[in-house]
């Protein structure tokens, strides 16, 4: 662990993150969180007490050396801090913005037992944003760090260091370009592998590009991270739907790839299964977010994107995607109400996202469940019938099971309804890949340690394996799969 000379800041509360004014930001897609200044970052970093056992690292799916990088921030050595973060995390600017740190690294922070945890995610974001503004200093620090042998890829799939493996001359196809795929591609490129990423859409980034709103994750930042992979030699083929344009066998047999990583995510929406979902004005969250992101509705009026949010919109769901959809519809001019069948404590969305939504004027109808969607004579949604709920005993998820209150039906008048009830895996890869074992839900069966599937040479990770989850969990899977692929391509003697 890095030696430190700074005096620990004993403040129990975090250094606040500057944010756009709620009234202003509800009318713009500009990023809400503005990031720490150098002085604010140093002050927050000095709250870290440098625990000998570093429980925070155990909460990070990609194993960022958290105490070490925070110690460097506390000393004002920002370039060194970035080099340490980057050694383990290929997408720090993204993770610092969208990871649920409160349930991962920050959830394990010792300072959180007697006050607020150290703002690990905000400091990670700071180091990356600083490095972007100071590229020469950051590059020099990374080169120096790598020469010391600390910045090499950590082997997470076995006992030996994957960094000792030379994959020069080996070719790997990566299917999908979301966080699992980008991480896997970056780790393999470090080992000299020739990597090609295949993306079905016309922009690289997967959920980072089309699923997360501009006000939480600016798209130029995503493309900046992608371009860094290009600088390492990773190639990208867009408008390339694997399973249609090529199948997995063709990639290996005709295109000559030695291995394939499948990181296609969980992009198919789930529906409520209630009357009226076919009415005009009813949408799923993924459709709304994709239209706004890929067709640049957030740059209106420069781009006249055909996107509809209505005047009175209900968003059904309580997760992060529901918050993203609700806050997006608000910025498109709608009055927005979030309907969720459980209570506030059971909402899976990050507390920060719920707080931001409330600040922006979004209303919440909790313990409420839609039962049918009503339409007018022209086939447009005109209302949603709901029923009040109460919580009973915990279900399989550990949350208390909601049950309907008899006779409590009521109607909310709307002209737009957005369903944010989860997502599932596209079965295309499973249907076009003989010998690939999948579950009844079309999830790919893969070894948790290496990402290896039932088909030799084919690896998988992220949401395509575990279902819809978080960016950082997908990245952890991509990192493990890269080590597993390296082990497969250059087996131990």
Tab-separated table of C-alpha atoms in Angstrom:
chain	number	residue	atom	x	y	z
A	1	UNK	CA	0.000	0.000	0.000
A	2	UNK	CA	1.222	3.485	-0.787
A	3	UNK	CA	2.906	5.382	2.042
A	4	UNK	CA	1.078	8.558	2.908
A	5	UNK	CA	2.152	11.769	4.594
A	6	UNK	CA	-1.113	13.648	4.594
A	7	UNK	CA	-3.241	14.379	7.623
A	8	UNK	CA	-6.531	12.504	7.539
A	9	UNK	CA	-9.650	14.644	7.235
A	10	UNK	CA	-11.868	13.473	10.089
A	11	UNK	CA	-15.066	14.948	8.638
A	12	UNK	CA	-17.895	12.415	8.874
A	13	UNK	CA	-19.692	13.844	5.865
A	14	UNK	CA	-18.501	13.826	2.278
A	15	UNK	CA	-17.342	16.789	0.281
A	16	UNK	CA	-20.510	17.654	-1.701
A	17	UNK	CA	-20.532	17.112	-5.459
A	18	UNK	CA	-21.391	20.311	-7.382
A	19	UNK	CA	-24.529	19.872	-9.502
A	20	UNK	CA	-26.602	21.788	-12.005
A	21	UNK	CA	-29.580	23.617	-10.522
A	22	UNK	CA	-32.631	21.283	-10.592
A	23	UNK	CA	-34.882	23.784	-12.372
A	24	UNK	CA	-32.252	24.426	-15.040
A	25	UNK	CA	-31.297	20.792	-15.593
A	26	UNK	CA	-34.908	19.616	-15.997
A	27	UNK	CA	-34.882	21.570	-19.260
A	28	UNK	CA	-31.506	20.433	-20.576
A	29	UNK	CA	-29.620	17.197	-21.205
A	30	UNK	CA	-26.372	18.672	-19.828
A	31	UNK	CA	-24.608	16.475	-17.276
A	32	UNK	CA	-26.124	16.857	-13.801
A	33	UNK	CA	-23.061	16.109	-11.649
A	34	UNK	CA	-20.271	18.583	-12.386
A	35	UNK	CA	-17.336	16.779	-10.780
A	36	UNK	CA	-14.848	17.722	-8.067
A	37	UNK	CA	-12.303	20.524	-8.351
A	38	UNK	CA	-8.717	19.633	-7.440
A	39	UNK	CA	-9.184	21.128	-3.974
A	40	UNK	CA	-12.427	19.232	-3.398
A	41	UNK	CA	-10.887	15.947	-4.572
A	42	UNK	CA	-7.906	16.311	-2.239
A	43	UNK	CA	-10.175	17.128	0.711
A	44	UNK	CA	-12.388	14.105	0.037
A	45	UNK	CA	-9.410	11.790	-0.514
A	46	UNK	CA	-8.032	12.812	2.860
A	47	UNK	CA	-11.106	11.337	4.503
A	48	UNK	CA	-9.701	7.884	3.646
A	49	UNK	CA	-8.029	6.266	6.676
A	50	UNK	CA	-6.076	3.746	4.560
A	51	UNK	CA	-7.436	0.580	6.202
A	52	UNK	CA	-4.807	-2.208	6.299
A	53	UNK	CA	-7.302	-4.811	5.055
A	54	UNK	CA	-8.872	-2.486	2.407
A	55	UNK	CA	-12.435	-3.889	2.492
A	56	UNK	CA	-13.391	-1.482	-0.303
A	57	UNK	CA	-11.281	-3.431	-2.803
A	58	UNK	CA	-13.283	-6.562	-2.025
A	59	UNK	CA	-16.400	-4.691	-3.104
A	60	UNK	CA	-14.985	-3.755	-6.526
A	61	UNK	CA	-15.746	-6.295	-9.292
A	62	UNK	CA	-12.631	-5.278	-11.259
A	63	UNK	CA	-10.275	-5.017	-8.274
A	64	UNK	CA	-9.231	-1.362	-8.444
A	65	UNK	CA	-6.442	-0.706	-5.868
A	66	UNK	CA	-8.637	1.853	-4.115
A	67	UNK	CA	-6.487	2.894	-1.117
A	68	UNK	CA	-3.434	3.327	-3.347
A	69	UNK	CA	-5.087	5.617	-5.862
A	70	UNK	CA	-6.878	7.632	-3.177
A	71	UNK	CA	-3.580	8.136	-1.343
A	72	UNK	CA	-2.115	9.644	-4.499
A	73	UNK	CA	-5.117	11.975	-4.917
A	74	UNK	CA	-4.701	13.072	-1.302
A	75	UNK	CA	-1.082	14.001	-2.027
A	76	UNK	CA	-2.055	15.859	-5.225
A	77	UNK	CA	-0.393	13.242	-7.452
A	78	UNK	CA	-3.322	13.049	-9.865
A	79	UNK	CA	-1.467	11.530	-12.809
A	80	UNK	CA	-0.164	8.710	-10.640
A	81	UNK	CA	-3.643	8.161	-9.208
A	82	UNK	CA	-5.057	7.801	-12.729
A	83	UNK	CA	-2.359	5.314	-13.710
A	84	UNK	CA	-3.240	3.158	-10.697
A	85	UNK	CA	-6.978	3.228	-11.484
A	86	UNK	CA	-6.420	2.568	-15.170
A	87	UNK	CA	-4.259	-0.470	-14.424
A	88	UNK	CA	-7.357	-2.315	-13.215
A	89	UNK	CA	-10.288	-0.459	-14.774
A	90	UNK	CA	-10.366	0.178	-18.512
A	91	UNK	CA	-13.365	2.565	-18.275
A	92	UNK	CA	-12.850	4.713	-15.152
A	93	UNK	CA	-14.591	7.847	-16.444
A	94	UNK	CA	-17.690	5.738	-17.053
A	95	UNK	CA	-17.597	3.729	-13.834
A	96	UNK	CA	-17.074	6.852	-11.777
A	97	UNK	CA	-20.397	8.129	-13.117
A	98	UNK	CA	-22.732	5.151	-13.343
A	99	UNK	CA	-21.526	2.408	-10.975
A	100	UNK	CA	-23.670	1.728	-7.891
A	101	UNK	CA	-20.750	2.388	-5.550
A	102	UNK	CA	-23.043	2.588	-2.535
A	103	UNK	CA	-23.672	-1.163	-2.734
A	104	UNK	CA	-20.143	-2.105	-3.801
A	105	UNK	CA	-16.853	-0.416	-2.851
A	106	UNK	CA	-18.418	2.390	-0.812
A	107	UNK	CA	-20.750	-0.088	0.862
A	108	UNK	CA	-17.638	-1.769	2.299
A	109	UNK	CA	-15.873	1.467	3.334
A	110	UNK	CA	-14.885	1.588	7.005
A	111	UNK	CA	-15.606	5.314	7.213
A	112	UNK	CA	-19.227	4.501	6.412
A	113	UNK	CA	-19.631	2.737	9.758
A	114	UNK	CA	-19.421	6.057	11.584
A	115	UNK	CA	-20.549	8.637	9.070
A	116	UNK	CA	-20.558	8.698	5.274
A	117	UNK	CA	-18.203	6.487	3.254
A	118	UNK	CA	-15.416	7.994	1.190
A	119	UNK	CA	-16.704	9.077	-2.243
A	120	UNK	CA	-14.674	6.477	-4.127
A	121	UNK	CA	-16.684	6.764	-7.339
A	122	UNK	CA	-16.439	10.540	-7.453
A	123	UNK	CA	-12.680	10.354	-6.919
A	124	UNK	CA	-12.363	7.754	-9.683
A	125	UNK	CA	-14.274	10.082	-11.989
A	126	UNK	CA	-12.048	12.977	-10.953
A	127	UNK	CA	-8.829	11.146	-11.844
A	128	UNK	CA	-10.133	10.245	-15.296
A	129	UNK	CA	-11.494	13.713	-16.039
A	130	UNK	CA	-8.207	15.217	-14.869
A	131	UNK	CA	-6.254	12.852	-17.122
A	132	UNK	CA	-8.345	13.930	-20.110
A	133	UNK	CA	-7.415	17.554	-19.413
A	134	UNK	CA	-3.729	16.655	-18.877
A	135	UNK	CA	-3.036	13.894	-21.447
A	136	UNK	CA	0.748	14.178	-21.557
A	137	UNK	CA	1.160	13.967	-17.795
A	138	UNK	CA	-1.290	11.061	-17.601
A	139	UNK	CA	0.464	9.157	-20.418
A	140	UNK	CA	3.851	9.620	-18.786
A	141	UNK	CA	2.532	8.371	-15.441
A	142	UNK	CA	0.977	5.316	-17.054
A	143	UNK	CA	4.207	4.462	-18.865
A	144	UNK	CA	6.201	4.859	-15.673
A	145	UNK	CA	3.716	2.776	-13.710
A	146	UNK	CA	3.724	-0.019	-16.316
A	147	UNK	CA	7.525	-0.093	-16.333
A	148	UNK	CA	7.436	-0.718	-12.600
A	149	UNK	CA	5.398	-3.844	-13.263
A	150	UNK	CA	2.376	-2.661	-11.275
A	151	UNK	CA	0.126	-1.697	-14.133
A	152	UNK	CA	-0.046	-5.053	-15.881
A	153	UNK	CA	-3.223	-7.048	-16.307
A	154	UNK	CA	-4.062	-8.900	-13.136
A	155	UNK	CA	-4.900	-12.545	-13.651
A	156	UNK	CA	-8.384	-13.040	-12.283
A	157	UNK	CA	-9.096	-16.383	-13.946
A	158	UNK	CA	-6.208	-18.418	-12.577
A	159	UNK	CA	-3.200	-18.462	-10.330
A	160	UNK	CA	-0.564	-17.207	-12.762
A	161	UNK	CA	-0.273	-13.693	-14.143
A	162	UNK	CA	-1.989	-13.400	-17.501
A	163	UNK	CA	0.353	-10.504	-18.195
A	164	UNK	CA	3.137	-13.026	-18.847
A	165	UNK	CA	1.208	-14.419	-21.832
A	166	UNK	CA	1.996	-13.101	-25.307
A	167	UNK	CA	-1.003	-13.298	-27.622
A	168	UNK	CA	0.726	-11.823	-30.656
A	169	UNK	CA	-0.600	-13.518	-33.777
A	170	UNK	CA	-3.810	-14.628	-32.062
A	171	UNK	CA	-7.161	-13.257	-33.240
A	172	UNK	CA	-10.286	-12.869	-31.098
A	173	UNK	CA	-13.770	-11.731	-32.151
A	174	UNK	CA	-15.809	-9.845	-29.559
A	175	UNK	CA	-19.569	-9.828	-30.162
A	176	UNK	CA	-21.296	-6.725	-28.842
A	177	UNK	CA	-19.652	-3.516	-27.689
A	178	UNK	CA	-21.053	-2.937	-24.221
A	179	UNK	CA	-18.999	-2.750	-21.019
A	180	UNK	CA	-18.195	-6.491	-20.822
A	181	UNK	CA	-17.033	-6.552	-24.444
A	182	UNK	CA	-15.010	-3.337	-24.289
A	183	UNK	CA	-13.259	-4.519	-21.137
A	184	UNK	CA	-12.477	-7.927	-22.615
A	185	UNK	CA	-11.172	-6.323	-25.819
A	186	UNK	CA	-8.972	-3.886	-23.904
A	187	UNK	CA	-7.439	-6.561	-21.703
A	188	UNK	CA	-6.685	-8.819	-24.679
A	189	UNK	CA	-5.160	-5.927	-26.623
A	190	UNK	CA	-2.729	-5.337	-23.742
A	191	UNK	CA	-1.418	-8.857	-24.369
A	192	UNK	CA	-0.796	-8.230	-28.067
A	193	UNK	CA	-3.946	-9.941	-29.319
A	194	UNK	CA	-5.599	-8.863	-32.598
A	195	UNK	CA	-9.159	-8.016	-31.485
A	196	UNK	CA	-12.187	-7.145	-33.610
A	197	UNK	CA	-15.412	-5.960	-31.982
A	198	UNK	CA	-18.700	-6.565	-33.848
A	199	UNK	CA	-21.548	-4.142	-33.056
A	200	UNK	CA	-25.074	-4.561	-34.455
A	201	UNK	CA	-25.887	-0.840	-34.356
A	202	UNK	CA	-24.091	2.056	-36.001
A	203	UNK	CA	-22.485	3.360	-32.804
A	204	UNK	CA	-20.098	1.486	-30.519
A	205	UNK	CA	-20.735	1.351	-26.779
A	206	UNK	CA	-23.794	-0.841	-26.261
A	207	UNK	CA	-25.855	0.224	-23.257
A	208	UNK	CA	-23.295	2.957	-22.512
A	209	UNK	CA	-24.209	4.644	-25.798
A	210	UNK	CA	-27.904	3.915	-26.254
A	211	UNK	CA	-29.202	3.023	-22.778
A	212	UNK	CA	-27.881	5.650	-20.349
A	213	UNK	CA	-29.016	9.256	-20.798
A	214	UNK	CA	-26.691	12.085	-21.774
A	215	UNK	CA	-27.264	13.872	-18.464
A	216	UNK	CA	-25.765	10.912	-16.591
A	217	UNK	CA	-23.166	9.775	-19.119
A	218	UNK	CA	-22.155	12.132	-21.941
A	219	UNK	CA	-21.799	10.307	-25.256
A	220	UNK	CA	-18.605	12.089	-26.259
A	221	UNK	CA	-17.052	10.639	-23.116
A	222	UNK	CA	-18.076	7.106	-24.150
A	223	UNK	CA	-16.605	7.602	-27.603
A	224	UNK	CA	-13.445	8.974	-26.000
A	225	UNK	CA	-13.021	5.738	-24.055
A	226	UNK	CA	-13.750	3.687	-27.191
A	227	UNK	CA	-11.146	5.635	-29.180
A	228	UNK	CA	-8.528	4.701	-26.583
A	229	UNK	CA	-9.166	1.048	-27.417
A	230	UNK	CA	-8.727	1.896	-31.085
A	231	UNK	CA	-5.367	3.438	-30.225
A	232	UNK	CA	-4.396	0.080	-28.706
A	233	UNK	CA	-5.200	-1.669	-31.997
A	234	UNK	CA	-8.742	-2.877	-31.340
A	235	UNK	CA	-10.822	-2.852	-34.547
A	236	UNK	CA	-14.551	-2.200	-34.751
A	237	UNK	CA	-17.126	-3.380	-37.273
A	238	UNK	CA	-20.483	-1.628	-36.882
A	239	UNK	CA	-23.819	-2.558	-38.477
A	240	UNK	CA	-22.660	-6.153	-38.037
A	241	UNK	CA	-25.388	-8.269	-36.438
A	242	UNK	CA	-23.781	-11.563	-35.440
A	243	UNK	CA	-26.333	-14.313	-35.827
A	244	UNK	CA	-27.548	-12.767	-39.096
A	245	UNK	CA	-24.588	-11.326	-41.009
A	246	UNK	CA	-22.282	-13.987	-39.571
A	247	UNK	CA	-22.806	-16.705	-37.031
A	248	UNK	CA	-20.261	-17.784	-34.422
A	249	UNK	CA	-19.029	-20.750	-36.461
A	250	UNK	CA	-18.441	-18.524	-39.506
A	251	UNK	CA	-16.387	-16.106	-37.414
A	252	UNK	CA	-14.103	-18.938	-36.359
A	253	UNK	CA	-14.040	-21.028	-39.526
A	254	UNK	CA	-14.338	-18.442	-42.327
A	255	UNK	CA	-12.974	-15.299	-40.700
A	256	UNK	CA	-10.161	-17.120	-38.917
A	257	UNK	CA	-10.716	-16.043	-35.317
A	258	UNK	CA	-9.102	-18.270	-32.703
A	259	UNK	CA	-11.705	-17.484	-30.045
A	260	UNK	CA	-14.953	-15.545	-29.645
A	261	UNK	CA	-16.268	-13.580	-26.687
A	262	UNK	CA	-20.039	-13.004	-26.549
A	263	UNK	CA	-21.096	-9.912	-24.637
A	264	UNK	CA	-24.433	-9.117	-26.240
A	265	UNK	CA	-26.109	-7.889	-23.057
A	266	UNK	CA	-29.803	-8.055	-22.247
A	267	UNK	CA	-31.456	-5.702	-24.680
A	268	UNK	CA	-34.919	-7.192	-25.192
A	269	UNK	CA	-37.589	-5.413	-23.134
A	270	UNK	CA	-40.083	-7.073	-20.830
A	271	UNK	CA	-43.728	-6.059	-20.868
A	272	UNK	CA	-46.418	-5.879	-18.212
A	273	UNK	CA	-48.760	-8.331	-19.923
A	274	UNK	CA	-51.838	-6.191	-19.331
A	275	UNK	CA	-54.646	-4.981	-21.574
A	276	UNK	CA	-53.849	-1.953	-23.746
A	277	UNK	CA	-50.079	-2.316	-24.223
A	278	UNK	CA	-50.576	-2.110	-27.995
A	279	UNK	CA	-52.061	1.392	-27.906
A	280	UNK	CA	-50.290	4.339	-29.507
A	281	UNK	CA	-48.390	6.282	-26.884
A	282	UNK	CA	-47.272	3.146	-25.030
A	283	UNK	CA	-43.529	2.551	-25.199
A	284	UNK	CA	-40.809	0.627	-23.435
A	285	UNK	CA	-37.976	2.473	-21.711
A	286	UNK	CA	-35.301	1.008	-23.985
A	287	UNK	CA	-37.074	2.383	-27.073
A	288	UNK	CA	-37.388	5.874	-25.603
A	289	UNK	CA	-33.775	5.965	-24.417
A	290	UNK	CA	-32.403	4.545	-27.663
A	291	UNK	CA	-34.269	7.085	-29.788
A	292	UNK	CA	-33.044	9.948	-27.641
A	293	UNK	CA	-29.441	8.708	-27.475
A	294	UNK	CA	-28.720	7.310	-30.939
A	295	UNK	CA	-30.861	9.842	-32.810
A	296	UNK	CA	-29.571	12.741	-30.676
A	297	UNK	CA	-32.866	14.087	-29.425
A	298	UNK	CA	-30.848	15.576	-26.560
A	299	UNK	CA	-29.429	18.082	-29.090
A	300	UNK	CA	-32.851	19.476	-30.064
A	301	UNK	CA	-33.508	21.701	-32.005
A	302	UNK	CA	-30.288	20.945	-33.911
A	303	UNK	CA	-31.607	17.396	-34.425
A	304	UNK	CA	-35.341	16.987	-35.050
A	305	UNK	CA	-35.660	13.463	-33.689
A	306	UNK	CA	-39.060	11.746	-34.006
A	307	UNK	CA	-39.525	11.082	-30.293
A	308	UNK	CA	-42.780	11.398	-28.361
A	309	UNK	CA	-43.094	11.946	-24.613
A	310	UNK	CA	-46.605	13.364	-24.387
A	311	UNK	CA	-47.813	15.964	-21.906
A	312	UNK	CA	-48.701	13.630	-19.048
A	313	UNK	CA	-46.489	10.558	-18.832
A	314	UNK	CA	-46.451	7.591	-16.458
A	315	UNK	CA	-43.317	5.468	-16.148
A	316	UNK	CA	-43.868	2.000	-14.660
A	317	UNK	CA	-40.938	0.614	-12.665
A	318	UNK	CA	-38.593	1.392	-9.795
A	319	UNK	CA	-35.106	0.695	-11.129
A	320	UNK	CA	-32.390	2.857	-12.630
A	321	UNK	CA	-33.842	2.440	-16.128
A	322	UNK	CA	-37.179	3.733	-14.866
A	323	UNK	CA	-35.439	6.778	-13.376
A	324	UNK	CA	-33.571	7.338	-16.653
A	325	UNK	CA	-36.784	7.137	-18.666
A	326	UNK	CA	-38.711	9.388	-16.285
A	327	UNK	CA	-36.010	12.055	-16.208
A	328	UNK	CA	-35.678	11.875	-19.989
A	329	UNK	CA	-39.439	12.332	-20.520
A	330	UNK	CA	-39.317	15.269	-18.117
A	331	UNK	CA	-36.649	16.921	-20.244
A	332	UNK	CA	-38.782	16.346	-23.324
A	333	UNK	CA	-41.520	18.449	-21.738
A	334	UNK	CA	-43.823	15.950	-20.036
A	335	UNK	CA	-45.270	15.985	-16.544
A	336	UNK	CA	-44.021	12.641	-15.239
A	337	UNK	CA	-45.271	10.239	-12.575
A	338	UNK	CA	-43.382	7.076	-11.614
A	339	UNK	CA	-45.667	4.176	-10.658
A	340	UNK	CA	-44.056	1.384	-8.623
A	341	UNK	CA	-45.730	-1.531	-6.908
A	342	UNK	CA	-43.505	-1.555	-3.832
A	343	UNK	CA	-42.383	1.169	-1.401
A	344	UNK	CA	-39.404	3.543	-1.358
A	345	UNK	CA	-37.136	1.209	0.587
A	346	UNK	CA	-37.699	-1.597	-1.928
A	347	UNK	CA	-36.861	0.474	-5.013
A	348	UNK	CA	-33.818	-1.026	-6.777
A	349	UNK	CA	-32.805	2.352	-8.250
A	350	UNK	CA	-29.848	4.205	-6.766
A	351	UNK	CA	-30.932	6.584	-4.008
A	352	UNK	CA	-29.102	9.402	-5.792
A	353	UNK	CA	-31.107	8.877	-8.975
A	354	UNK	CA	-34.414	8.898	-7.089
A	355	UNK	CA	-33.337	12.070	-5.275
A	356	UNK	CA	-32.403	13.756	-8.550
A	357	UNK	CA	-35.742	12.746	-10.087
A	358	UNK	CA	-37.653	14.283	-7.192
A	359	UNK	CA	-35.592	17.466	-7.427
A	360	UNK	CA	-36.532	17.715	-11.099
A	361	UNK	CA	-40.253	17.644	-10.364
A	362	UNK	CA	-41.057	13.975	-10.994
A	363	UNK	CA	-43.873	12.597	-8.843
A	364	UNK	CA	-43.992	9.105	-7.337
A	365	UNK	CA	-47.017	6.858	-6.870
A	366	UNK	CA	-45.590	4.090	-4.694
A	367	UNK	CA	-47.405	0.904	-3.633
A	368	UNK	CA	-49.311	1.228	-6.897
A	369	UNK	CA	-49.613	-1.264	-9.755
A	370	UNK	CA	-51.137	-0.779	-13.245
A	371	UNK	CA	-53.864	-3.260	-14.145
A	372	UNK	CA	-54.873	-2.074	-17.635
A	373	UNK	CA	-54.185	0.739	-20.067
A	374	UNK	CA	-57.093	2.743	-21.399
A	375	UNK	CA	-57.375	4.211	-24.902
A	376	UNK	CA	-59.507	6.661	-26.873
A	377	UNK	CA	-61.449	6.166	-30.094
A	378	UNK	CA	-58.347	6.949	-32.170
A	379	UNK	CA	-56.250	4.213	-30.590
A	380	UNK	CA	-54.152	6.464	-28.357
A	381	UNK	CA	-53.544	5.888	-24.664
A	382	UNK	CA	-55.779	8.066	-22.492
A	383	UNK	CA	-55.255	6.662	-19.019
A	384	UNK	CA	-53.905	3.857	-16.888
A	385	UNK	CA	-56.023	2.005	-14.353
A	386	UNK	CA	-54.058	1.202	-11.189
A	387	UNK	CA	-54.652	-0.576	-7.921
A	388	UNK	CA	-53.202	0.206	-4.495
A	389	UNK	CA	-50.799	-2.375	-3.065
A	390	UNK	CA	-49.667	-3.448	0.372
A	391	UNK	CA	-46.546	-5.361	1.318
A	392	UNK	CA	-46.688	-8.862	2.728
A	393	UNK	CA	-44.026	-11.468	3.435
A	394	UNK	CA	-40.669	-11.408	1.561
A	395	UNK	CA	-40.553	-13.177	-1.820
A	396	UNK	CA	-37.640	-14.979	-3.501
A	397	UNK	CA	-35.832	-11.665	-4.064
A	398	UNK	CA	-35.876	-10.929	-0.336
A	399	UNK	CA	-38.210	-7.978	-0.794
A	400	UNK	CA	-41.691	-7.962	0.718
A	401	UNK	CA	-44.277	-9.289	-1.724
A	402	UNK	CA	-46.838	-6.697	-2.920
A	403	UNK	CA	-50.493	-7.699	-2.908
A	404	UNK	CA	-53.457	-5.747	-4.282
A	405	UNK	CA	-55.841	-3.932	-1.944
A	406	UNK	CA	-59.360	-4.987	-2.907
A	407	UNK	CA	-61.550	-2.183	-4.218
A	408	UNK	CA	-58.734	0.368	-4.459
A	409	UNK	CA	-58.745	0.820	-8.256
A	410	UNK	CA	-58.285	4.319	-9.676
A	411	UNK	CA	-57.322	5.915	-13.013
A	412	UNK	CA	-54.470	8.287	-13.876
A	413	UNK	CA	-55.159	10.411	-16.975
A	414	UNK	CA	-52.166	10.277	-19.355
A	415	UNK	CA	-51.220	10.475	-23.016
A	416	UNK	CA	-47.937	8.528	-22.699
A	417	UNK	CA	-46.933	5.403	-20.793
A	418	UNK	CA	-43.411	3.992	-20.579
A	419	UNK	CA	-42.803	0.444	-19.362
A	420	UNK	CA	-39.526	-0.036	-17.457
A	421	UNK	CA	-40.118	-3.539	-16.144
A	422	UNK	CA	-36.738	-5.091	-16.852
A	423	UNK	CA	-35.120	-6.693	-19.875
A	424	UNK	CA	-34.062	-10.086	-21.162
A	425	UNK	CA	-31.465	-11.644	-23.424
A	426	UNK	CA	-31.940	-11.758	-27.181
A	427	UNK	CA	-32.105	-15.464	-28.172
A	428	UNK	CA	-30.456	-14.869	-31.580
A	429	UNK	CA	-26.973	-16.100	-30.592
A	430	UNK	CA	-28.401	-19.152	-28.844
A	431	UNK	CA	-30.522	-20.078	-31.864
A	432	UNK	CA	-27.676	-19.737	-34.371
A	433	UNK	CA	-24.862	-21.394	-32.414
A	434	UNK	CA	-25.026	-25.216	-32.331
A	435	UNK	CA	-23.408	-26.683	-29.231
A	436	UNK	CA	-23.856	-23.570	-27.106
A	437	UNK	CA	-25.622	-24.407	-23.851
A	438	UNK	CA	-28.213	-21.861	-22.712
A	439	UNK	CA	-30.845	-21.671	-20.005
A	440	UNK	CA	-34.611	-21.627	-20.709
A	441	UNK	CA	-34.328	-17.797	-20.547
A	442	UNK	CA	-31.704	-17.874	-23.365
A	443	UNK	CA	-28.924	-16.920	-20.935
A	444	UNK	CA	-25.589	-18.386	-21.991
A	445	UNK	CA	-24.145	-20.928	-19.575
A	446	UNK	CA	-20.543	-19.905	-18.872
A	447	UNK	CA	-17.886	-20.697	-16.283
A	448	UNK	CA	-17.867	-17.934	-13.670
A	449	UNK	CA	-14.070	-17.994	-13.373
A	450	UNK	CA	-13.066	-18.039	-17.045
A	451	UNK	CA	-16.197	-17.249	-19.056
A	452	UNK	CA	-15.776	-20.506	-21.023
A	453	UNK	CA	-18.972	-21.892	-22.543
A	454	UNK	CA	-19.914	-25.415	-23.641
A	455	UNK	CA	-18.587	-24.621	-27.131
A	456	UNK	CA	-14.773	-24.795	-27.413
A	457	UNK	CA	-13.214	-21.416	-28.078
A	458	UNK	CA	-16.389	-19.496	-27.241
A	459	UNK	CA	-16.532	-17.393	-24.078
A	460	UNK	CA	-19.275	-15.178	-22.674
A	461	UNK	CA	-19.897	-12.699	-19.897
A	462	UNK	CA	-22.002	-9.852	-18.579
A	463	UNK	CA	-25.769	-9.574	-18.956
A	464	UNK	CA	-25.818	-12.263	-21.668
A	465	UNK	CA	-24.863	-14.717	-18.906
A	466	UNK	CA	-26.371	-13.363	-15.677
A	467	UNK	CA	-29.241	-11.227	-16.986
A	468	UNK	CA	-29.629	-7.481	-16.647
A	469	UNK	CA	-27.162	-6.171	-14.043
A	470	UNK	CA	-24.689	-3.304	-13.639
A	471	UNK	CA	-21.937	-1.885	-15.820
A	472	UNK	CA	-19.190	-2.770	-13.360
A	473	UNK	CA	-20.346	-6.391	-12.939
A	474	UNK	CA	-20.259	-6.749	-16.723
A	475	UNK	CA	-16.761	-5.279	-16.775
A	476	UNK	CA	-15.611	-7.733	-14.128
A	477	UNK	CA	-16.924	-10.595	-16.259
A	478	UNK	CA	-15.170	-9.195	-19.328
A	479	UNK	CA	-11.896	-8.971	-17.446
A	480	UNK	CA	-12.139	-12.550	-16.175
A	481	UNK	CA	-13.054	-13.787	-19.657
A	482	UNK	CA	-10.008	-12.061	-21.166
A	483	UNK	CA	-7.789	-13.957	-18.757
A	484	UNK	CA	-9.691	-17.156	-19.536
A	485	UNK	CA	-9.227	-16.614	-23.286
A	486	UNK	CA	-5.508	-15.975	-22.791
A	487	UNK	CA	-5.247	-19.203	-20.844
A	488	UNK	CA	-7.129	-21.043	-23.597
A	489	UNK	CA	-5.050	-19.659	-26.456
A	490	UNK	CA	-1.708	-20.223	-24.721
A	491	UNK	CA	-2.284	-23.193	-22.426
A	492	UNK	CA	0.081	-23.942	-19.594
A	493	UNK	CA	2.908	-26.292	-20.391
